mmCIF file of C-alpha atoms in Angstrom:
data_model
loop_
_atom_site.group_PDB
_atom_site.id
_atom_site.type_symbol
_atom_site.label_atom_id
_atom_site.label_comp_id
_atom_site.label_asym_id
_atom_site.label_seq_id
_atom_site.Cartn_x
_atom_site.Cartn_y
_atom_site.Cartn_z
ATOM 1 C CA ASN A 1 25.729 28.370 87.954
ATOM 2 C CA ALA A 2 27.586 29.330 91.068
ATOM 3 C CA GLY A 3 28.072 33.027 92.019
ATOM 4 C CA VAL A 4 31.047 34.716 93.942
ATOM 5 C CA MET A 5 31.553 32.793 96.948
ATOM 6 C CA GLN A 6 32.854 34.629 99.891
ATOM 7 C CA ASN A 7 33.360 32.358 103.552
ATOM 8 C CA PRO A 8 33.187 32.857 106.373
ATOM 9 C CA ARG A 9 30.374 35.767 105.676
ATOM 10 C CA HIS A 10 30.891 37.554 109.639
ATOM 11 C CA LEU A 11 34.268 37.069 111.274
ATOM 12 C CA VAL A 12 35.052 38.736 114.436
ATOM 13 C CA ARG A 13 38.702 38.979 115.533
ATOM 14 C CA ARG A 14 40.136 40.119 118.710
ATOM 15 C CA ARG A 15 42.896 43.357 118.326
ATOM 16 C CA GLY A 16 46.273 41.567 117.179
ATOM 17 C CA GLN A 17 44.725 38.190 115.997
ATOM 18 C CA GLU A 18 44.711 37.573 112.187
ATOM 19 C CA ALA A 19 41.957 37.350 109.688
ATOM 20 C CA ARG A 20 41.983 35.387 106.918
ATOM 21 C CA LEU A 21 38.990 36.025 104.095
ATOM 22 C CA ARG A 22 38.504 33.704 101.277
ATOM 23 C CA CYS A 23 37.251 34.268 97.590
ATOM 24 C CA SER A 24 36.277 31.918 95.284
ATOM 25 C CA PRO A 25 35.449 33.475 91.713
ATOM 26 C CA MET A 26 33.009 32.850 89.426
ATOM 27 C CA LYS A 27 33.176 29.261 87.294
ATOM 28 C CA GLY A 28 35.673 30.064 84.706
ATOM 29 C CA HIS A 29 37.101 33.755 85.813
ATOM 30 C CA SER A 30 40.199 34.059 86.460
ATOM 31 C CA HIS A 31 40.485 37.744 87.788
ATOM 32 C CA VAL A 32 39.897 38.527 91.521
ATOM 33 C CA TYR A 33 39.493 41.869 93.098
ATOM 34 C CA TRP A 34 39.187 42.889 96.753
ATOM 35 C CA TYR A 35 37.495 46.023 97.600
ATOM 36 C CA ARG A 36 36.767 47.459 101.183
ATOM 37 C CA GLN A 37 33.788 49.289 102.632
ATOM 38 C CA LEU A 38 33.834 51.319 105.700
ATOM 39 C CA PRO A 39 30.657 52.014 107.416
ATOM 40 C CA GLU A 40 28.986 54.818 105.397
ATOM 41 C CA GLU A 41 31.060 54.772 102.674
ATOM 42 C CA GLY A 42 31.571 53.611 99.234
ATOM 43 C CA LEU A 43 33.866 50.297 98.282
ATOM 44 C CA LYS A 44 37.374 51.246 97.473
ATOM 45 C CA PHE A 45 39.605 49.045 96.168
ATOM 46 C CA MET A 46 42.685 47.324 97.246
ATOM 47 C CA VAL A 47 44.266 44.479 95.194
ATOM 48 C CA TYR A 48 43.688 42.589 91.518
ATOM 49 C CA LEU A 49 44.500 39.289 91.061
ATOM 50 C CA GLN A 50 44.776 36.753 88.404
ATOM 51 C CA LYS A 51 46.106 33.131 89.523
ATOM 52 C CA GLU A 52 49.240 32.935 91.035
ATOM 53 C CA ASN A 53 49.807 36.948 90.247
ATOM 54 C CA ILE A 54 49.084 40.065 92.028
ATOM 55 C CA ILE A 55 48.452 42.678 88.815
ATOM 56 C CA ASP A 56 47.679 45.924 91.098
ATOM 57 C CA GLU A 57 48.059 45.998 94.973
ATOM 58 C CA SER A 58 48.131 50.052 94.304
ATOM 59 C CA GLY A 59 45.476 50.111 97.163
ATOM 60 C CA MET A 60 46.255 47.723 99.543
ATOM 61 C CA PRO A 61 47.629 49.150 102.427
ATOM 62 C CA LYS A 62 51.135 48.862 102.856
ATOM 63 C CA GLU A 63 51.679 46.958 106.364
ATOM 64 C CA ARG A 64 49.733 44.245 107.982
ATOM 65 C CA PHE A 65 47.747 42.957 104.294
ATOM 66 C CA SER A 66 48.872 40.959 101.983
ATOM 67 C CA ALA A 67 46.724 38.524 98.992
ATOM 68 C CA GLU A 68 47.658 35.424 97.127
ATOM 69 C CA PHE A 69 45.854 33.491 94.579
ATOM 70 C CA PRO A 70 47.147 30.442 94.176
ATOM 71 C CA LYS A 71 46.661 28.154 91.703
ATOM 72 C CA GLU A 72 44.850 25.924 92.983
ATOM 73 C CA GLY A 73 42.045 27.165 95.729
ATOM 74 C CA PRO A 74 40.216 30.372 96.516
ATOM 75 C CA SER A 75 42.142 33.713 96.882
ATOM 76 C CA ILE A 76 42.973 34.770 100.512
ATOM 77 C CA LEU A 77 42.813 38.583 101.879
ATOM 78 C CA ARG A 78 44.708 37.991 104.761
ATOM 79 C CA ILE A 79 45.206 41.070 107.816
ATOM 80 C CA GLN A 80 47.363 40.371 110.446
ATOM 81 C CA GLN A 81 47.469 42.035 113.635
ATOM 82 C CA VAL A 82 43.955 43.308 113.279
ATOM 83 C CA VAL A 83 43.253 46.660 114.552
ATOM 84 C CA ARG A 84 39.910 48.130 115.428
ATOM 85 C CA GLY A 85 39.886 50.509 112.092
ATOM 86 C CA ASP A 86 40.381 47.265 109.954
ATOM 87 C CA SER A 87 36.597 46.582 110.884
ATOM 88 C CA ALA A 88 34.790 46.627 107.586
ATOM 89 C CA ALA A 89 33.092 44.569 104.832
ATOM 90 C CA TYR A 90 35.382 43.079 102.287
ATOM 91 C CA PHE A 91 33.886 42.063 99.132
ATOM 92 C CA CYS A 92 35.402 40.139 96.356
ATOM 93 C CA ALA A 93 34.504 40.299 92.665
ATOM 94 C CA SER A 94 35.226 37.826 89.398
ATOM 95 C CA SER A 95 35.655 39.472 86.494
ATOM 96 C CA PRO A 96 35.151 38.528 82.788
ATOM 97 C CA PRO A 97 36.390 41.391 80.254
ATOM 98 C CA GLY A 98 34.211 44.816 81.289
ATOM 99 C CA THR A 99 32.461 43.597 84.273
ATOM 100 C CA GLN A 100 32.621 42.886 87.517
ATOM 101 C CA TYR A 101 30.333 40.506 89.965
ATOM 102 C CA PHE A 102 30.836 40.613 93.743
ATOM 103 C CA GLY A 103 30.503 38.111 96.554
ATOM 104 C CA PRO A 104 28.505 38.924 99.271
ATOM 105 C CA GLY A 105 31.128 39.920 101.033
ATOM 106 C CA THR A 106 32.848 39.056 105.157
ATOM 107 C CA ARG A 107 32.123 41.390 107.707
ATOM 108 C CA LEU A 108 34.933 41.785 109.736
ATOM 109 C CA THR A 109 34.477 42.976 113.617
ATOM 110 C CA VAL A 110 37.621 44.059 115.306
ATOM 111 C CA LEU A 111 36.893 43.726 119.295
ATOM 112 C CA ALA B 1 42.670 58.988 88.563
ATOM 113 C CA GLN B 2 39.330 59.082 87.907
ATOM 114 C CA THR B 3 36.417 60.546 90.113
ATOM 115 C CA VAL B 4 33.471 59.837 90.205
ATOM 116 C CA THR B 5 30.650 62.068 91.925
ATOM 117 C CA GLN B 6 27.315 61.516 93.512
ATOM 118 C CA SER B 7 25.688 64.509 94.266
ATOM 119 C CA GLN B 8 22.757 63.098 96.544
ATOM 120 C CA PRO B 9 23.242 61.344 99.326
ATOM 121 C CA GLU B 10 19.491 60.432 99.753
ATOM 122 C CA MET B 11 16.643 60.321 98.021
ATOM 123 C CA SER B 12 12.790 59.303 98.025
ATOM 124 C CA VAL B 13 10.387 58.602 95.540
ATOM 125 C CA GLN B 14 6.659 57.072 95.948
ATOM 126 C CA GLU B 15 5.643 53.544 95.085
ATOM 127 C CA ALA B 16 5.294 53.509 90.751
ATOM 128 C CA GLU B 17 6.443 56.753 90.618
ATOM 129 C CA THR B 18 9.721 57.464 88.829
ATOM 130 C CA VAL B 19 13.036 59.064 89.888
ATOM 131 C CA THR B 20 16.156 60.328 88.721
ATOM 132 C CA LEU B 21 19.546 59.231 90.146
ATOM 133 C CA SER B 22 22.957 62.026 89.269
ATOM 134 C CA CYS B 23 26.306 60.690 88.547
ATOM 135 C CA THR B 24 29.046 62.605 87.183
ATOM 136 C CA TYR B 25 33.095 61.466 86.672
ATOM 137 C CA ASP B 26 35.952 62.959 85.524
ATOM 138 C CA THR B 27 38.775 61.295 83.497
ATOM 139 C CA SER B 28 41.325 61.615 80.576
ATOM 140 C CA GLU B 29 40.523 58.052 79.192
ATOM 141 C CA ASN B 30 38.423 57.742 76.042
ATOM 142 C CA ASN B 31 37.146 54.138 76.188
ATOM 143 C CA TYR B 32 35.579 53.103 79.812
ATOM 144 C CA TYR B 33 32.881 51.287 81.074
ATOM 145 C CA LEU B 34 30.239 52.854 83.669
ATOM 146 C CA PHE B 35 27.992 50.791 86.076
ATOM 147 C CA TRP B 36 25.026 51.234 88.619
ATOM 148 C CA TYR B 37 25.544 48.829 91.357
ATOM 149 C CA LYS B 38 22.586 48.345 94.039
ATOM 150 C CA GLN B 39 23.517 47.769 97.379
ATOM 151 C CA PRO B 40 20.178 46.706 99.551
ATOM 152 C CA PRO B 41 20.083 45.802 103.102
ATOM 153 C CA SER B 42 21.696 42.977 102.702
ATOM 154 C CA ARG B 43 25.118 44.174 101.887
ATOM 155 C CA GLN B 44 24.950 42.262 98.843
ATOM 156 C CA MET B 45 26.448 44.439 95.599
ATOM 157 C CA ILE B 46 24.122 43.893 92.468
ATOM 158 C CA LEU B 47 24.855 44.878 89.114
ATOM 159 C CA VAL B 48 22.043 46.822 87.734
ATOM 160 C CA ILE B 49 22.950 48.189 84.566
ATOM 161 C CA ARG B 50 26.529 48.588 82.440
ATOM 162 C CA GLN B 51 27.508 51.056 79.653
ATOM 163 C CA GLU B 52 30.047 51.126 76.936
ATOM 164 C CA ALA B 53 31.528 54.669 76.872
ATOM 165 C CA TYR B 54 32.123 54.159 72.741
ATOM 166 C CA LYS B 55 28.361 53.335 72.386
ATOM 167 C CA GLN B 56 25.768 56.039 72.202
ATOM 168 C CA GLN B 57 22.942 54.182 72.689
ATOM 169 C CA ASN B 58 22.013 54.311 76.327
ATOM 170 C CA ALA B 59 21.516 51.121 78.258
ATOM 171 C CA THR B 60 18.440 49.807 79.379
ATOM 172 C CA GLU B 61 16.996 46.668 81.838
ATOM 173 C CA ASN B 62 13.702 46.363 82.280
ATOM 174 C CA ARG B 63 12.346 49.070 84.705
ATOM 175 C CA PHE B 64 16.615 50.865 85.127
ATOM 176 C CA SER B 65 17.687 53.267 82.057
ATOM 177 C CA VAL B 66 20.563 55.389 82.214
ATOM 178 C CA ASN B 67 21.238 58.596 80.257
ATOM 179 C CA PHE B 68 24.575 59.158 79.100
ATOM 180 C CA GLN B 69 26.286 61.775 78.336
ATOM 181 C CA LYS B 70 29.944 61.107 77.370
ATOM 182 C CA ALA B 71 31.124 65.099 76.440
ATOM 183 C CA ALA B 72 29.203 66.210 80.026
ATOM 184 C CA LYS B 73 30.952 62.936 81.924
ATOM 185 C CA SER B 74 27.485 62.150 83.263
ATOM 186 C CA PHE B 75 25.775 59.125 83.643
ATOM 187 C CA SER B 76 22.303 59.370 85.169
ATOM 188 C CA LEU B 77 20.363 56.614 86.149
ATOM 189 C CA LYS B 78 16.245 56.261 86.131
ATOM 190 C CA ILE B 79 14.064 53.705 87.342
ATOM 191 C CA SER B 80 10.494 53.668 86.400
ATOM 192 C CA ASP B 81 7.568 52.355 88.131
ATOM 193 C CA SER B 82 9.022 52.380 91.836
ATOM 194 C CA GLN B 83 8.970 49.336 93.865
ATOM 195 C CA LEU B 84 9.579 49.128 97.415
ATOM 196 C CA GLY B 85 12.165 46.520 96.548
ATOM 197 C CA ASP B 86 14.406 49.067 95.188
ATOM 198 C CA THR B 87 14.796 50.640 98.147
ATOM 199 C CA ALA B 88 19.145 50.298 98.138
ATOM 200 C CA MET B 89 21.930 52.277 98.184
ATOM 201 C CA TYR B 90 23.021 53.152 95.026
ATOM 202 C CA PHE B 91 26.406 53.504 93.653
ATOM 203 C CA CYS B 92 27.645 54.660 90.240
ATOM 204 C CA ALA B 93 31.362 53.156 89.308
ATOM 205 C CA PHE B 94 33.822 53.492 86.179
ATOM 206 C CA MET B 95 36.170 51.184 85.001
ATOM 207 C CA LYS B 96 38.723 51.717 82.100
ATOM 208 C CA HIS B 97 38.590 49.654 79.243
ATOM 209 C CA GLY B 98 41.333 47.594 78.913
ATOM 210 C CA SER B 99 43.118 46.032 75.338
ATOM 211 C CA GLY B 100 43.040 42.768 74.467
ATOM 212 C CA GLY B 101 40.480 42.036 77.278
ATOM 213 C CA SER B 102 42.545 43.293 80.176
ATOM 214 C CA ASN B 103 40.678 44.270 82.792
ATOM 215 C CA TYR B 104 40.881 46.951 85.734
ATOM 216 C CA LYS B 105 39.747 48.105 89.358
ATOM 217 C CA LEU B 106 36.637 49.879 89.561
ATOM 218 C CA THR B 107 36.292 53.703 90.920
ATOM 219 C CA PHE B 108 32.763 54.109 93.022
ATOM 220 C CA GLY B 109 30.935 57.583 94.243
ATOM 221 C CA LYS B 110 30.189 57.419 98.032
ATOM 222 C CA GLY B 111 26.266 56.381 96.939
ATOM 223 C CA THR B 112 22.954 57.492 96.728
ATOM 224 C CA LEU B 113 20.418 55.762 99.489
ATOM 225 C CA LEU B 114 17.114 55.852 97.722
ATOM 226 C CA THR B 115 13.845 54.825 100.038
ATOM 227 C CA VAL B 116 10.916 54.101 98.275
ATOM 228 C CA ASN B 117 8.179 54.509 99.732
ATOM 229 C CA PRO B 118 4.435 52.997 99.934
#
């Protein structure tokens, strides 16, 4: 029974490029959450999606960030025109009711 | 809005001893879940233990147990017989209880770095 999968594990981008982070939830789960962890900090909620729907995007920056969870395929967190401040670990969590299981994270480094 | 506070940025314990990590939270909700997650140097977020607020009995998972005081809004984690592999950052987290199976986001504390010394 595979856990939550994220890829890539490490991503390096230059300022101004686009970053695409992928998350496949655990089998049978249709709820996905994205969190960001800045250096030396806890995780901060970004967005909550169900298949084909964004349920809560209250933690998502208004510009350059978007997320989707299509009917088929993984959830995608997309960051356009990355800046150095976007360097962080991005975690995806998969959720049955009442708990959340995390993927290994994607560490984004912006040069 | 919910807040979660972990007042101990760092703690250390000798191998085989017991340590308690503190967590307090603030919420106006009556039904919710509380969690402790562990983040070892690999950076993976691992669920350690989960408590449902409507249950009075404290949750236990092997060497890990909690002391849940709902009135005081306190949720501490006790690790017994500490092992070197317990060295990690520990995060306390809150999640509102959804009706009809709905889900909500996790709100995390800033974490406590626990070092287990040989």
